Short mmCIF file of N, CA and C in Angstrom, two decimals:
data_model
loop_
_atom_site.label_atom_id
_atom_site.label_comp_id
_atom_site.label_asym_id
_atom_site.label_seq_id
_atom_site.Cartn_x
_atom_site.Cartn_y
_atom_site.Cartn_z
N UNK A 1 117.06 44.85 55.54
CA UNK A 1 118.00 44.24 54.86
C UNK A 1 118.51 42.92 55.43
N UNK A 2 119.01 42.16 54.71
CA UNK A 2 119.26 40.76 55.10
C UNK A 2 120.59 40.80 55.71
N UNK A 3 120.76 40.18 56.86
CA UNK A 3 122.31 40.34 57.45
C UNK A 3 122.94 39.41 56.68
N UNK A 4 124.33 39.71 56.53
CA UNK A 4 125.31 38.74 55.82
C UNK A 4 125.70 37.50 56.93
N UNK A 5 126.16 36.58 56.07
CA UNK A 5 126.64 35.43 56.84
C UNK A 5 128.15 35.39 56.89
N UNK A 6 128.81 34.98 57.69
CA UNK A 6 130.16 34.76 57.62
C UNK A 6 130.49 33.32 56.85
N UNK A 7 131.53 33.56 56.12
CA UNK A 7 131.70 32.61 55.26
C UNK A 7 133.18 32.16 55.40
N UNK A 8 133.46 30.91 55.47
CA UNK A 8 135.21 30.53 55.50
C UNK A 8 135.50 29.94 54.18
N UNK A 9 136.79 29.94 53.73
CA UNK A 9 137.37 29.56 52.74
C UNK A 9 136.58 28.18 52.01
N UNK A 10 136.39 27.32 53.05
CA UNK A 10 135.47 25.98 52.48
C UNK A 10 134.33 26.35 52.05
N UNK A 11 133.34 27.13 53.02
CA UNK A 11 132.19 27.59 52.43
C UNK A 11 132.27 28.30 50.75
N UNK A 12 133.21 29.22 50.85
CA UNK A 12 133.43 29.95 49.55
C UNK A 12 133.62 29.00 48.43
N UNK A 13 134.31 28.17 48.53
CA UNK A 13 134.66 26.89 47.57
C UNK A 13 133.50 26.22 46.95
N UNK A 14 132.82 25.96 48.24
CA UNK A 14 131.65 25.01 47.92
C UNK A 14 130.52 26.02 47.05
N UNK A 15 130.36 27.13 47.31
CA UNK A 15 129.47 27.91 46.62
C UNK A 15 129.89 28.31 45.25
N UNK A 16 131.24 28.45 45.10
CA UNK A 16 131.71 28.43 43.55
C UNK A 16 131.52 27.00 42.67
N UNK A 17 131.76 26.07 43.35
CA UNK A 17 131.41 24.78 42.70
C UNK A 17 129.89 24.70 42.25
N UNK A 18 129.13 24.85 43.32
CA UNK A 18 127.57 24.64 43.14
C UNK A 18 127.12 25.70 42.21
N UNK A 19 127.58 26.81 42.35
CA UNK A 19 127.17 27.68 41.24
C UNK A 19 127.61 27.12 39.85
N UNK A 20 128.64 26.63 39.60
CA UNK A 20 128.67 25.95 38.29
C UNK A 20 128.10 24.97 38.02
N UNK A 21 127.89 23.94 38.90
CA UNK A 21 127.11 22.80 38.55
C UNK A 21 126.66 22.48 39.96
N UNK A 22 124.99 22.78 39.78
CA UNK A 22 124.22 22.42 41.19
C UNK A 22 123.90 20.97 41.42
N UNK A 23 124.33 20.10 40.37
CA UNK A 23 124.02 18.88 40.36
C UNK A 23 125.16 18.19 40.80
N UNK A 24 126.37 18.73 41.26
CA UNK A 24 127.49 18.23 41.73
C UNK A 24 126.96 17.25 43.26
N UNK A 25 127.66 15.93 43.17
CA UNK A 25 127.28 15.10 44.22
C UNK A 25 128.09 15.69 45.57
N UNK A 26 127.60 15.27 46.55
CA UNK A 26 128.42 15.70 47.93
C UNK A 26 129.64 15.11 47.74
N UNK A 27 129.88 13.70 47.45
CA UNK A 27 131.03 13.16 47.53
C UNK A 27 132.18 13.87 46.57
N UNK A 28 131.65 14.39 45.47
CA UNK A 28 132.58 15.25 44.57
C UNK A 28 132.93 16.38 45.12
N UNK A 29 132.07 17.18 45.59
CA UNK A 29 132.20 18.47 46.31
C UNK A 29 133.31 18.15 47.39
N UNK A 30 132.80 17.08 48.12
CA UNK A 30 133.96 17.01 49.51
C UNK A 30 135.59 16.69 48.84
N UNK A 31 135.46 15.84 47.90
CA UNK A 31 136.84 15.45 47.12
C UNK A 31 137.28 16.94 46.71
N UNK A 32 136.73 17.68 46.08
CA UNK A 32 137.24 18.90 45.43
C UNK A 32 137.75 20.07 46.38
N UNK A 33 136.90 19.82 47.68
CA UNK A 33 137.36 20.98 48.64
C UNK A 33 138.19 20.35 49.48
N UNK A 34 138.23 19.34 49.70
CA UNK A 34 139.35 18.38 50.68
C UNK A 34 138.53 18.41 52.05
N UNK A 35 137.29 17.86 52.03
CA UNK A 35 136.64 17.63 53.34
C UNK A 35 135.88 16.32 53.24
N UNK A 36 135.66 15.87 54.34
CA UNK A 36 134.48 14.43 54.21
C UNK A 36 133.31 14.86 53.75
N UNK A 37 132.57 13.58 53.04
CA UNK A 37 131.30 13.95 52.52
C UNK A 37 130.28 14.38 53.56
N UNK A 38 130.22 13.89 54.91
CA UNK A 38 129.34 14.31 55.94
C UNK A 38 129.81 15.85 56.46
N UNK A 39 130.78 16.28 56.39
CA UNK A 39 131.37 17.45 56.49
C UNK A 39 130.79 18.60 55.38
N UNK A 40 130.76 17.88 53.91
CA UNK A 40 130.27 18.68 53.03
C UNK A 40 128.88 18.74 53.25
N UNK A 41 127.88 17.85 53.33
CA UNK A 41 126.64 17.88 53.53
C UNK A 41 126.18 19.04 54.65
N UNK A 42 126.94 18.63 55.80
CA UNK A 42 126.58 19.64 56.99
C UNK A 42 126.54 21.15 56.68
N UNK A 43 127.90 21.42 55.82
CA UNK A 43 128.03 22.68 55.29
C UNK A 43 126.81 23.21 54.40
N UNK A 44 126.63 22.35 53.30
CA UNK A 44 125.65 22.85 52.31
C UNK A 44 124.29 23.02 53.04
N UNK A 45 124.00 22.03 54.02
CA UNK A 45 122.77 22.07 54.71
C UNK A 45 122.68 23.62 55.37
N UNK A 46 123.82 23.96 56.09
CA UNK A 46 123.96 25.11 56.97
C UNK A 46 123.69 26.47 55.83
N UNK A 47 124.41 26.45 54.81
CA UNK A 47 124.07 27.44 53.61
C UNK A 47 122.72 27.60 53.26
N UNK A 48 122.17 26.37 53.10
CA UNK A 48 120.72 26.59 52.87
C UNK A 48 119.87 26.97 53.98
N UNK A 49 120.11 26.67 55.17
CA UNK A 49 119.41 27.19 56.02
C UNK A 49 119.55 28.64 56.48
N UNK A 50 120.82 28.95 56.37
CA UNK A 50 120.84 30.50 56.43
C UNK A 50 120.71 31.40 55.30
N UNK A 51 120.00 30.91 54.38
CA UNK A 51 119.49 31.54 53.20
C UNK A 51 120.60 32.04 52.09
N UNK A 52 121.80 31.60 52.18
CA UNK A 52 122.75 31.72 51.44
C UNK A 52 122.51 31.29 49.91
N UNK A 53 122.08 29.96 50.02
CA UNK A 53 121.56 29.12 49.05
C UNK A 53 120.03 29.31 48.88
N UNK A 54 119.76 29.77 47.86
CA UNK A 54 118.11 30.00 47.73
C UNK A 54 117.28 29.04 47.14
N UNK A 55 117.96 28.10 46.29
CA UNK A 55 117.43 27.09 45.81
C UNK A 55 118.07 26.81 44.50
N UNK A 56 117.18 25.68 43.78
CA UNK A 56 117.78 25.23 42.61
C UNK A 56 116.72 25.41 41.44
N UNK A 57 116.97 25.90 40.33
CA UNK A 57 116.15 26.38 39.38
C UNK A 57 116.47 25.73 37.88
N UNK A 58 115.33 25.14 37.25
CA UNK A 58 115.93 24.69 35.88
C UNK A 58 115.43 26.20 34.96
N UNK A 59 116.28 26.17 34.18
CA UNK A 59 116.26 27.52 33.21
C UNK A 59 115.73 26.97 31.72
N UNK A 60 114.81 27.74 31.06
CA UNK A 60 114.37 27.32 30.08
C UNK A 60 114.40 28.38 28.96
N UNK A 61 114.53 28.15 28.01
CA UNK A 61 114.94 28.80 26.96
C UNK A 61 113.72 29.74 26.22
N UNK A 62 113.21 30.57 26.49
CA UNK A 62 111.94 31.43 26.03
C UNK A 62 111.74 31.09 24.48
N UNK A 63 112.74 31.47 23.59
CA UNK A 63 112.48 31.14 22.30
C UNK A 63 112.17 29.99 21.88
N UNK A 64 112.75 28.86 22.54
CA UNK A 64 112.25 27.41 22.13
C UNK A 64 111.16 27.00 22.57
N UNK A 65 110.19 27.94 23.33
CA UNK A 65 108.93 27.66 23.93
C UNK A 65 108.05 28.39 23.05
N UNK A 66 108.41 29.35 22.10
CA UNK A 66 107.68 30.15 21.19
C UNK A 66 107.62 31.46 21.59
N UNK A 67 108.57 31.92 22.43
CA UNK A 67 108.44 33.43 22.97
C UNK A 67 109.88 34.06 22.73
N UNK A 68 110.04 34.13 21.72
CA UNK A 68 111.23 34.67 21.05
C UNK A 68 111.31 36.25 21.12
N UNK A 69 110.52 37.03 21.26
CA UNK A 69 110.75 38.28 21.60
C UNK A 69 110.76 38.55 23.00
N UNK A 70 111.72 39.25 23.48
CA UNK A 70 111.59 39.74 24.92
C UNK A 70 111.64 41.33 25.05
N UNK A 71 111.19 41.91 26.17
CA UNK A 71 111.18 43.28 26.24
C UNK A 71 111.34 43.62 27.82
N UNK A 72 111.69 44.72 27.97
CA UNK A 72 111.46 45.46 29.58
C UNK A 72 110.28 46.54 29.36
N UNK A 73 109.65 46.35 30.40
CA UNK A 73 108.27 47.43 30.34
C UNK A 73 108.48 48.22 31.77
N UNK A 74 108.60 49.31 31.44
CA UNK A 74 108.88 50.20 32.55
C UNK A 74 107.43 50.87 32.88
N UNK A 75 106.89 50.51 34.31
CA UNK A 75 105.71 50.83 34.41
C UNK A 75 105.76 51.91 35.85
N UNK A 76 104.58 52.91 35.45
CA UNK A 76 104.28 53.71 36.41
C UNK A 76 102.92 53.43 37.03
N UNK A 77 103.00 53.31 38.35
CA UNK A 77 101.55 53.18 39.04
C UNK A 77 101.16 54.57 39.82
N UNK A 78 99.87 54.64 39.64
CA UNK A 78 99.27 55.73 40.26
C UNK A 78 97.91 55.37 40.90
N UNK A 79 97.75 55.77 42.06
CA UNK A 79 98.72 56.19 43.14
C UNK A 79 99.61 55.15 43.67
N UNK A 80 100.55 55.34 43.90
CA UNK A 80 101.87 54.55 44.39
C UNK A 80 101.38 54.27 46.09
N UNK A 81 100.85 53.41 46.31
CA UNK A 81 100.57 53.19 47.78
C UNK A 81 100.83 51.67 47.96
N UNK A 82 100.99 51.65 49.33
CA UNK A 82 101.21 50.13 49.86
C UNK A 82 100.14 49.05 49.39
N UNK A 83 98.80 49.63 49.61
CA UNK A 83 97.59 48.48 49.21
C UNK A 83 97.64 48.29 47.95
N UNK A 84 98.39 49.04 47.02
CA UNK A 84 98.05 48.51 45.49
C UNK A 84 99.32 47.62 45.08
N UNK A 85 100.67 47.81 45.95
CA UNK A 85 101.92 47.26 45.63
C UNK A 85 101.61 45.56 45.53
N UNK A 86 101.21 45.01 46.66
CA UNK A 86 100.99 43.73 46.69
C UNK A 86 99.96 43.09 45.77
N UNK A 87 98.84 43.51 45.56
CA UNK A 87 98.61 42.68 44.59
C UNK A 87 98.68 43.03 43.06
N UNK A 88 99.36 44.02 42.92
CA UNK A 88 99.99 44.46 41.45
C UNK A 88 100.91 43.51 40.99
N UNK A 89 101.81 43.40 42.23
CA UNK A 89 102.91 42.50 41.90
C UNK A 89 102.41 40.93 41.78
N UNK A 90 101.63 40.59 42.45
CA UNK A 90 101.15 39.50 42.39
C UNK A 90 100.31 38.95 41.02
N UNK A 91 99.75 39.77 40.66
CA UNK A 91 98.96 39.73 39.29
C UNK A 91 100.03 39.64 38.25
N UNK A 92 101.17 40.62 38.27
CA UNK A 92 102.38 40.40 37.31
C UNK A 92 102.88 39.09 37.59
N UNK A 93 103.23 38.82 38.52
CA UNK A 93 104.06 37.58 38.58
C UNK A 93 103.13 36.30 38.35
N UNK A 94 101.72 36.29 38.31
CA UNK A 94 100.99 35.29 37.70
C UNK A 94 100.94 35.17 36.25
N UNK A 95 101.29 36.18 35.48
CA UNK A 95 101.34 35.96 33.89
C UNK A 95 102.55 35.46 33.33
N UNK A 96 102.18 34.42 32.75
CA UNK A 96 103.19 33.45 31.96
C UNK A 96 104.21 34.00 31.16
N UNK A 97 104.00 35.41 30.51
CA UNK A 97 105.13 35.98 30.10
C UNK A 97 106.07 36.60 31.00
N UNK A 98 105.65 36.88 32.15
CA UNK A 98 106.41 37.46 33.21
C UNK A 98 107.93 36.79 33.51
N UNK A 99 108.82 37.05 33.16
CA UNK A 99 110.10 36.64 33.75
C UNK A 99 110.82 36.94 35.11
N UNK A 100 110.57 38.49 35.36
CA UNK A 100 111.17 39.04 36.39
C UNK A 100 110.39 40.45 36.76
N UNK A 101 110.31 40.71 37.94
CA UNK A 101 109.53 42.05 38.25
C UNK A 101 110.44 42.84 39.26
N UNK A 102 110.85 43.90 39.00
CA UNK A 102 111.68 44.91 39.97
C UNK A 102 110.66 45.91 40.25
N UNK A 103 110.83 46.18 41.69
CA UNK A 103 110.46 47.48 42.25
C UNK A 103 111.15 48.47 42.44
N UNK A 104 111.27 49.74 41.74
CA UNK A 104 112.33 50.72 41.81
C UNK A 104 112.01 51.73 42.33
N UNK A 105 112.98 52.64 42.61
CA UNK A 105 112.87 54.16 43.00
C UNK A 105 113.12 55.00 41.53
N UNK A 106 112.88 56.29 41.59
CA UNK A 106 112.83 57.02 40.46
C UNK A 106 111.31 57.09 39.53
N UNK A 107 111.27 57.49 38.61
CA UNK A 107 110.20 57.95 38.02
C UNK A 107 109.35 56.65 37.60
N UNK A 108 109.97 55.63 37.19
CA UNK A 108 109.28 54.41 36.98
C UNK A 108 109.17 53.52 38.45
N UNK A 109 108.22 52.86 38.69
CA UNK A 109 107.85 52.15 39.86
C UNK A 109 108.33 50.87 39.66
N UNK A 110 108.10 50.25 38.51
CA UNK A 110 108.53 48.85 38.18
C UNK A 110 109.07 48.64 36.95
N UNK A 111 110.05 47.67 36.88
CA UNK A 111 110.40 47.05 35.67
C UNK A 111 110.00 45.67 35.25
N UNK A 112 109.53 45.18 34.47
CA UNK A 112 108.77 44.00 34.17
C UNK A 112 109.89 43.32 33.13
N UNK A 113 110.26 42.31 33.11
CA UNK A 113 110.98 41.65 31.97
C UNK A 113 110.21 40.38 31.36
N UNK A 114 109.43 40.64 30.24
CA UNK A 114 108.64 39.76 29.68
C UNK A 114 109.11 38.99 28.37
N UNK A 115 108.68 37.81 28.47
CA UNK A 115 108.87 37.12 27.09
C UNK A 115 107.66 36.53 26.16
N UNK A 116 107.65 37.19 25.05
CA UNK A 116 106.27 36.81 24.34
C UNK A 116 106.59 36.20 22.79
N UNK A 117 105.62 35.97 22.11
CA UNK A 117 105.74 35.27 20.63
C UNK A 117 106.16 36.38 19.87
N UNK A 118 105.59 37.40 19.81
CA UNK A 118 105.86 38.17 18.75
C UNK A 118 105.32 39.73 19.07
N UNK A 119 105.26 40.65 18.04
CA UNK A 119 104.81 42.01 18.44
C UNK A 119 103.19 42.09 18.71
N UNK A 120 102.71 41.37 18.20
CA UNK A 120 101.12 41.42 18.26
C UNK A 120 100.76 40.82 20.08
N UNK A 121 101.63 39.73 20.33
CA UNK A 121 101.31 39.36 21.88
C UNK A 121 102.00 40.29 22.53
N UNK A 122 103.14 41.19 22.22
CA UNK A 122 103.54 42.15 23.38
C UNK A 122 102.48 43.25 23.07
N UNK A 123 101.95 43.64 22.10
CA UNK A 123 100.86 44.78 22.07
C UNK A 123 99.69 43.94 23.03
N UNK A 124 99.19 42.87 22.64
CA UNK A 124 98.00 42.19 23.78
C UNK A 124 98.38 42.42 25.07
N UNK A 125 99.73 41.90 25.39
CA UNK A 125 100.02 41.71 26.91
C UNK A 125 100.03 43.40 27.37
N UNK A 126 100.64 44.43 26.71
CA UNK A 126 100.63 45.60 27.39
C UNK A 126 99.08 46.19 27.38
N UNK A 127 98.35 46.05 26.36
CA UNK A 127 96.87 46.63 26.43
C UNK A 127 96.36 46.00 27.51
N UNK A 128 96.27 44.36 27.26
CA UNK A 128 95.21 43.86 28.15
C UNK A 128 95.47 43.37 29.80
N UNK A 129 96.90 43.61 29.84
CA UNK A 129 97.19 43.23 31.48
C UNK A 129 97.93 44.38 32.09
N UNK A 130 98.36 45.40 31.33
CA UNK A 130 99.04 46.63 32.05
C UNK A 130 98.22 47.74 31.80
N UNK A 131 98.03 48.53 30.60
CA UNK A 131 97.25 49.66 30.53
C UNK A 131 95.72 49.51 30.91
N UNK A 132 95.27 48.23 30.92
CA UNK A 132 93.74 48.29 31.01
C UNK A 132 93.48 48.46 32.72
N UNK A 133 94.49 48.32 33.35
CA UNK A 133 94.75 48.46 34.84
C UNK A 133 94.44 49.59 35.35
N UNK A 134 93.56 50.05 36.34
CA UNK A 134 93.17 51.29 36.80
C UNK A 134 94.29 52.05 37.41
N UNK A 135 95.37 51.31 38.03
CA UNK A 135 96.24 52.02 38.55
C UNK A 135 97.63 52.17 37.86
N UNK A 136 97.73 51.63 36.73
CA UNK A 136 98.53 51.70 35.76
C UNK A 136 98.63 53.01 35.11
N UNK A 137 99.53 54.39 35.14
CA UNK A 137 99.41 55.42 34.82
C UNK A 137 100.20 55.28 33.41
N UNK A 138 101.35 54.69 33.29
CA UNK A 138 101.91 54.65 32.18
C UNK A 138 102.88 53.48 32.04
N UNK A 139 103.55 52.88 30.46
CA UNK A 139 103.97 51.80 30.21
C UNK A 139 104.91 52.45 29.19
N UNK A 140 106.31 52.13 29.32
CA UNK A 140 107.07 52.36 28.23
C UNK A 140 107.92 51.01 27.82
N UNK A 141 108.10 50.59 27.00
CA UNK A 141 108.35 49.31 26.23
C UNK A 141 110.05 49.45 25.48
N UNK A 142 110.59 48.71 26.13
CA UNK A 142 112.01 48.51 25.64
C UNK A 142 112.07 46.99 24.90
N UNK A 143 112.30 46.86 23.71
CA UNK A 143 112.64 45.87 23.12
C UNK A 143 114.10 45.22 23.56
N UNK A 144 114.32 43.75 23.66
CA UNK A 144 115.60 43.22 23.90
C UNK A 144 116.19 42.77 22.63
N UNK A 145 117.23 43.24 22.12
CA UNK A 145 117.84 42.46 20.97
C UNK A 145 118.61 41.40 21.30
N UNK A 146 119.44 41.51 22.59
CA UNK A 146 120.36 40.45 22.74
C UNK A 146 120.70 40.45 24.12
N UNK A 147 120.89 39.25 24.98
CA UNK A 147 121.27 39.71 26.22
C UNK A 147 122.48 38.43 26.78
N UNK A 148 123.22 38.88 27.58
CA UNK A 148 124.17 37.97 27.97
C UNK A 148 124.00 37.49 29.45
N UNK A 149 124.35 36.37 29.87
CA UNK A 149 124.36 36.05 31.47
C UNK A 149 125.47 36.61 32.04
N UNK A 150 125.53 36.80 33.26
CA UNK A 150 126.84 37.29 33.91
C UNK A 150 126.75 36.44 35.08
N UNK A 151 128.09 36.38 35.70
CA UNK A 151 128.23 35.77 37.14
C UNK A 151 129.00 34.53 36.50
N UNK A 152 129.20 33.59 37.47
CA UNK A 152 128.39 33.34 38.66
C UNK A 152 128.68 34.56 39.73
N UNK A 153 127.46 34.75 40.62
CA UNK A 153 127.46 35.79 41.72
C UNK A 153 128.59 35.07 42.86
N UNK A 154 129.73 35.47 42.93
CA UNK A 154 130.80 34.93 43.71
C UNK A 154 130.56 35.69 44.95
N UNK A 155 130.81 35.12 46.00
CA UNK A 155 130.55 35.80 47.32
C UNK A 155 131.86 36.68 47.79
N UNK A 156 131.70 37.91 48.29
CA UNK A 156 132.96 38.68 48.29
C UNK A 156 133.86 38.02 49.25
N UNK A 157 135.16 38.43 49.03
CA UNK A 157 136.07 38.14 49.87
C UNK A 157 136.59 38.99 50.94
N UNK A 158 136.99 38.74 52.15
CA UNK A 158 137.45 39.57 53.23
C UNK A 158 138.85 39.98 53.00
N UNK A 159 139.33 40.94 53.71
CA UNK A 159 140.75 41.32 53.49
C UNK A 159 141.55 40.19 53.96
N UNK A 160 142.43 39.65 53.29
CA UNK A 160 143.41 38.83 53.63
C UNK A 160 143.02 37.36 53.27
N UNK A 161 141.67 37.22 52.85
CA UNK A 161 141.18 35.88 52.10
C UNK A 161 141.26 35.77 50.88
N UNK A 162 141.90 34.65 50.29
CA UNK A 162 141.93 34.33 48.92
C UNK A 162 140.66 33.91 48.14
N UNK A 163 140.23 34.48 47.32
CA UNK A 163 139.15 34.23 46.42
C UNK A 163 139.23 32.59 45.96
#
């Protein structure tokens, strides 16, 4: 498990601002937080190096790219052994339809969020890329009617610290 990083109020404010708009310039961030631009740059660099900031991603709308149907695939793998986990996950991550892969506890080993063109495309994906694999014992499919973004993930506050 990753170690947590100690964050002071300036770090927390920088993270809140960057979560809302990662393209904010260091000059604007510094002005909003009340520090010098060089201090702002140093702090953001430290947050990146320590792994608090994981990167910047461009988010795409799957529906606008012809993948308007999304589903969650619960996958059971047998045997569930370490030597199968890595190759299985890498194969799934390489699928253009796969958005997210979770390794789980409980009766299902993986939960895979996918975006496909339509039901025929979903059927093809399940049959050709999942159930055709020797190690896949079962796939259960749930269609997603609608989803909402949550967050942003705000860093926790410590007692006595204002958020």
